[in-house]
Amino acid sequence: MRDSTIEELKTIPSWLLSSKKRPRGAGRSSMQERTFGNRRLIFREGSPCLGLYIVKVGQAKLVQTRHDKEQLLAIVGAGDPLDLVPFLDNGPHACSALARGKVTLYFVESSTARDLIWNTPPLLSAVLHTVSARLRTLAMLASDLAFKDVTARICRILLDQAQHEGTRQADGIHVKRTLSQQEFASLAGTVREVAWRSLKKLEEEGIVRIERTEITLLDLERLAAMA
């Protein structure tokens, strides 16, 4: 999500704290803080939406699970909302959310959050933008799973990480290994062992260098051609 959108959604807590801005009937008590320990379930896919969650401190991951297989959809951090779909269609949660390490979240009861979003055009615009961006990501993921092999999917993940998190140095672009092996494999739509073999093959071909805390992309042109 772009910084401007994050800033708009970050204003939701301030709207509820300000007596001049908050909706009629919505007081400071409308917003709570909730803390979850590592891997704790925040809400489950298909369950009723009880309210809006926005990350205050830490990270959460959004996942879908089918037949005991977990597909990682996104990792969200400070200022990011979790599932916004129920605030557009009044339906249940479209995904599950889990704490990634200790995370503290702002929580706003569903009816209050819905009134605030739909009666505040900048916030509604930010919500629509965020949902659209996540939909595009899901469409790309579905396309990759259908038409690309594991190595190609891993190349795309590495390129995405390089674009958003990478640091260019003389020998290539350095990307911190912030994902666990399981999370990396889930993003690629495969199991950990297959993802690791594909990553090691890229290293053997001189395209990347794998170290304990980072991966260096040595040959962006070949990596892009394979993605």
PDB file of C-alpha atoms in Angstrom, residues 102-208:
ATOM      1  CA  LYS A 102       3.816  -9.708  19.044  1.00  0.00           C
ATOM      2  CA  VAL A 103       1.428  -7.197  17.467  1.00  0.00           C
ATOM      3  CA  THR A 104      -0.714  -4.392  18.881  1.00  0.00           C
ATOM      4  CA  LEU A 105      -3.779  -3.390  16.881  1.00  0.00           C
ATOM      5  CA  TYR A 106      -6.297  -0.593  16.964  1.00  0.00           C
ATOM      6  CA  PHE A 107      -9.811  -2.047  17.004  1.00  0.00           C
ATOM      7  CA  VAL A 108     -12.946  -0.106  16.041  1.00  0.00           C
ATOM      8  CA  GLU A 109     -16.361  -1.751  16.378  1.00  0.00           C
ATOM      9  CA  SER A 110     -17.841  -2.640  13.003  1.00  0.00           C
ATOM     10  CA  SER A 111     -20.800  -0.235  12.859  1.00  0.00           C
ATOM     11  CA  THR A 112     -18.692   2.717  14.037  1.00  0.00           C
ATOM     12  CA  ALA A 113     -15.940   1.963  11.527  1.00  0.00           C
ATOM     13  CA  ARG A 114     -18.458   1.533   8.698  1.00  0.00           C
ATOM     14  CA  ASP A 115     -20.153   4.854   9.499  1.00  0.00           C
ATOM     15  CA  LEU A 116     -16.802   6.620   9.669  1.00  0.00           C
ATOM     16  CA  ILE A 117     -15.555   5.161   6.387  1.00  0.00           C
ATOM     17  CA  TRP A 118     -18.732   5.777   4.387  1.00  0.00           C
ATOM     18  CA  ASN A 119     -19.204   9.303   5.736  1.00  0.00           C
ATOM     19  CA  THR A 120     -15.588  10.386   5.245  1.00  0.00           C
ATOM     20  CA  PRO A 121     -14.757  10.547   1.508  1.00  0.00           C
ATOM     21  CA  PRO A 122     -10.937  10.523   1.929  1.00  0.00           C
ATOM     22  CA  LEU A 123     -11.155   7.395   4.075  1.00  0.00           C
ATOM     23  CA  LEU A 124     -13.557   5.685   1.670  1.00  0.00           C
ATOM     24  CA  SER A 125     -11.186   6.483  -1.193  1.00  0.00           C
ATOM     25  CA  ALA A 126      -8.276   5.018   0.789  1.00  0.00           C
ATOM     26  CA  VAL A 127     -10.258   1.845   1.560  1.00  0.00           C
ATOM     27  CA  LEU A 128     -11.221   1.384  -2.105  1.00  0.00           C
ATOM     28  CA  HIS A 129      -7.624   1.974  -3.173  1.00  0.00           C
ATOM     29  CA  THR A 130      -6.321  -0.593  -0.677  1.00  0.00           C
ATOM     30  CA  VAL A 131      -8.875  -3.253  -1.631  1.00  0.00           C
ATOM     31  CA  SER A 132      -8.151  -2.656  -5.341  1.00  0.00           C
ATOM     32  CA  ALA A 133      -4.402  -2.989  -4.791  1.00  0.00           C
ATOM     33  CA  ARG A 134      -4.852  -6.231  -2.871  1.00  0.00           C
ATOM     34  CA  LEU A 135      -7.196  -7.563  -5.562  1.00  0.00           C
ATOM     35  CA  ARG A 136      -4.538  -6.887  -8.207  1.00  0.00           C
ATOM     36  CA  THR A 137      -2.006  -8.757  -6.091  1.00  0.00           C
ATOM     37  CA  LEU A 138      -4.360 -11.737  -5.768  1.00  0.00           C
ATOM     38  CA  ALA A 139      -5.025 -11.723  -9.519  1.00  0.00           C
ATOM     39  CA  MET A 140      -1.271 -11.785 -10.187  1.00  0.00           C
ATOM     40  CA  LEU A 141      -0.821 -14.592  -7.662  1.00  0.00           C
ATOM     41  CA  ALA A 142      -3.576 -16.658  -9.289  1.00  0.00           C
ATOM     42  CA  SER A 143      -2.011 -16.113 -12.710  1.00  0.00           C
ATOM     43  CA  ASP A 144       1.438 -17.098 -11.470  1.00  0.00           C
ATOM     44  CA  LEU A 145       0.133 -20.256  -9.800  1.00  0.00           C
ATOM     45  CA  ALA A 146      -1.682 -21.267 -12.979  1.00  0.00           C
ATOM     46  CA  PHE A 147       0.915 -20.446 -15.611  1.00  0.00           C
ATOM     47  CA  LYS A 148       4.391 -20.259 -14.023  1.00  0.00           C
ATOM     48  CA  ASP A 149       6.639 -22.863 -12.458  1.00  0.00           C
ATOM     49  CA  VAL A 150       8.070 -22.553  -8.958  1.00  0.00           C
ATOM     50  CA  THR A 151      11.389 -21.064 -10.074  1.00  0.00           C
ATOM     51  CA  ALA A 152       9.622 -18.329 -12.041  1.00  0.00           C
ATOM     52  CA  ARG A 153       7.432 -17.503  -9.043  1.00  0.00           C
ATOM     53  CA  ILE A 154      10.457 -17.287  -6.767  1.00  0.00           C
ATOM     54  CA  CYS A 155      12.189 -14.972  -9.243  1.00  0.00           C
ATOM     55  CA  ARG A 156       9.166 -12.656  -9.171  1.00  0.00           C
ATOM     56  CA  ILE A 157       9.131 -12.610  -5.357  1.00  0.00           C
ATOM     57  CA  LEU A 158      12.820 -11.701  -5.281  1.00  0.00           C
ATOM     58  CA  LEU A 159      12.280  -8.917  -7.819  1.00  0.00           C
ATOM     59  CA  ASP A 160       9.351  -7.543  -5.807  1.00  0.00           C
ATOM     60  CA  GLN A 161      11.442  -7.569  -2.648  1.00  0.00           C
ATOM     61  CA  ALA A 162      14.304  -5.850  -4.466  1.00  0.00           C
ATOM     62  CA  GLN A 163      11.976  -3.106  -5.671  1.00  0.00           C
ATOM     63  CA  HIS A 164      10.409  -2.402  -2.275  1.00  0.00           C
ATOM     64  CA  GLU A 165      13.097  -3.361   0.231  1.00  0.00           C
ATOM     65  CA  GLY A 166      16.369  -3.815  -1.655  1.00  0.00           C
ATOM     66  CA  THR A 167      19.594  -1.865  -1.197  1.00  0.00           C
ATOM     67  CA  ARG A 168      21.793  -1.429  -4.275  1.00  0.00           C
ATOM     68  CA  GLN A 169      25.503  -2.019  -3.704  1.00  0.00           C
ATOM     69  CA  ALA A 170      28.479  -2.635  -5.977  1.00  0.00           C
ATOM     70  CA  ASP A 171      27.881  -6.391  -6.258  1.00  0.00           C
ATOM     71  CA  GLY A 172      24.096  -6.256  -6.721  1.00  0.00           C
ATOM     72  CA  ILE A 173      20.878  -5.594  -4.839  1.00  0.00           C
ATOM     73  CA  HIS A 174      20.822  -6.803  -1.249  1.00  0.00           C
ATOM     74  CA  VAL A 175      17.495  -7.990   0.225  1.00  0.00           C
ATOM     75  CA  LYS A 176      17.110  -8.773   3.920  1.00  0.00           C
ATOM     76  CA  ARG A 177      15.717 -12.229   4.690  1.00  0.00           C
ATOM     77  CA  THR A 178      12.733 -11.057   6.713  1.00  0.00           C
ATOM     78  CA  LEU A 179      10.503 -13.977   5.660  1.00  0.00           C
ATOM     79  CA  SER A 180      10.763 -17.399   7.237  1.00  0.00           C
ATOM     80  CA  GLN A 181      11.376 -20.291   4.844  1.00  0.00           C
ATOM     81  CA  GLN A 182       7.753 -21.354   5.323  1.00  0.00           C
ATOM     82  CA  GLU A 183       6.438 -17.854   4.545  1.00  0.00           C
ATOM     83  CA  PHE A 184       8.656 -17.590   1.466  1.00  0.00           C
ATOM     84  CA  ALA A 185       7.417 -20.964   0.210  1.00  0.00           C
ATOM     85  CA  SER A 186       3.797 -20.007   0.893  1.00  0.00           C
ATOM     86  CA  LEU A 187       4.171 -16.820  -1.174  1.00  0.00           C
ATOM     87  CA  ALA A 188       5.485 -18.992  -4.001  1.00  0.00           C
ATOM     88  CA  GLY A 189       2.588 -21.423  -3.650  1.00  0.00           C
ATOM     89  CA  THR A 190       4.751 -24.435  -2.845  1.00  0.00           C
ATOM     90  CA  VAL A 191       6.314 -26.330   0.044  1.00  0.00           C
ATOM     91  CA  ARG A 192       9.469 -25.272   1.856  1.00  0.00           C
ATOM     92  CA  GLU A 193      11.719 -27.994   0.440  1.00  0.00           C
ATOM     93  CA  VAL A 194      10.806 -27.218  -3.194  1.00  0.00           C
ATOM     94  CA  ALA A 195      11.222 -23.474  -2.697  1.00  0.00           C
ATOM     95  CA  TRP A 196      14.658 -23.975  -1.124  1.00  0.00           C
ATOM     96  CA  ARG A 197      15.838 -26.238  -3.974  1.00  0.00           C
ATOM     97  CA  SER A 198      14.758 -23.635  -6.525  1.00  0.00           C
ATOM     98  CA  LEU A 199      16.519 -20.876  -4.603  1.00  0.00           C
ATOM     99  CA  LYS A 200      19.728 -22.936  -4.346  1.00  0.00           C
ATOM    100  CA  LYS A 201      19.584 -23.604  -8.095  1.00  0.00           C
ATOM    101  CA  LEU A 202      19.523 -19.855  -8.725  1.00  0.00           C
ATOM    102  CA  GLU A 203      22.588 -19.559  -6.503  1.00  0.00           C
ATOM    103  CA  GLU A 204      24.417 -22.353  -8.356  1.00  0.00           C
ATOM    104  CA  GLU A 205      23.778 -20.528 -11.632  1.00  0.00           C
ATOM    105  CA  GLY A 206      25.313 -17.336 -10.246  1.00  0.00           C
ATOM    106  CA  ILE A 207      22.057 -15.366 -10.289  1.00  0.00           C
ATOM    107  CA  VAL A 208      21.776 -14.847  -6.521  1.00  0.00           C
TER     108      VAL A 208
END
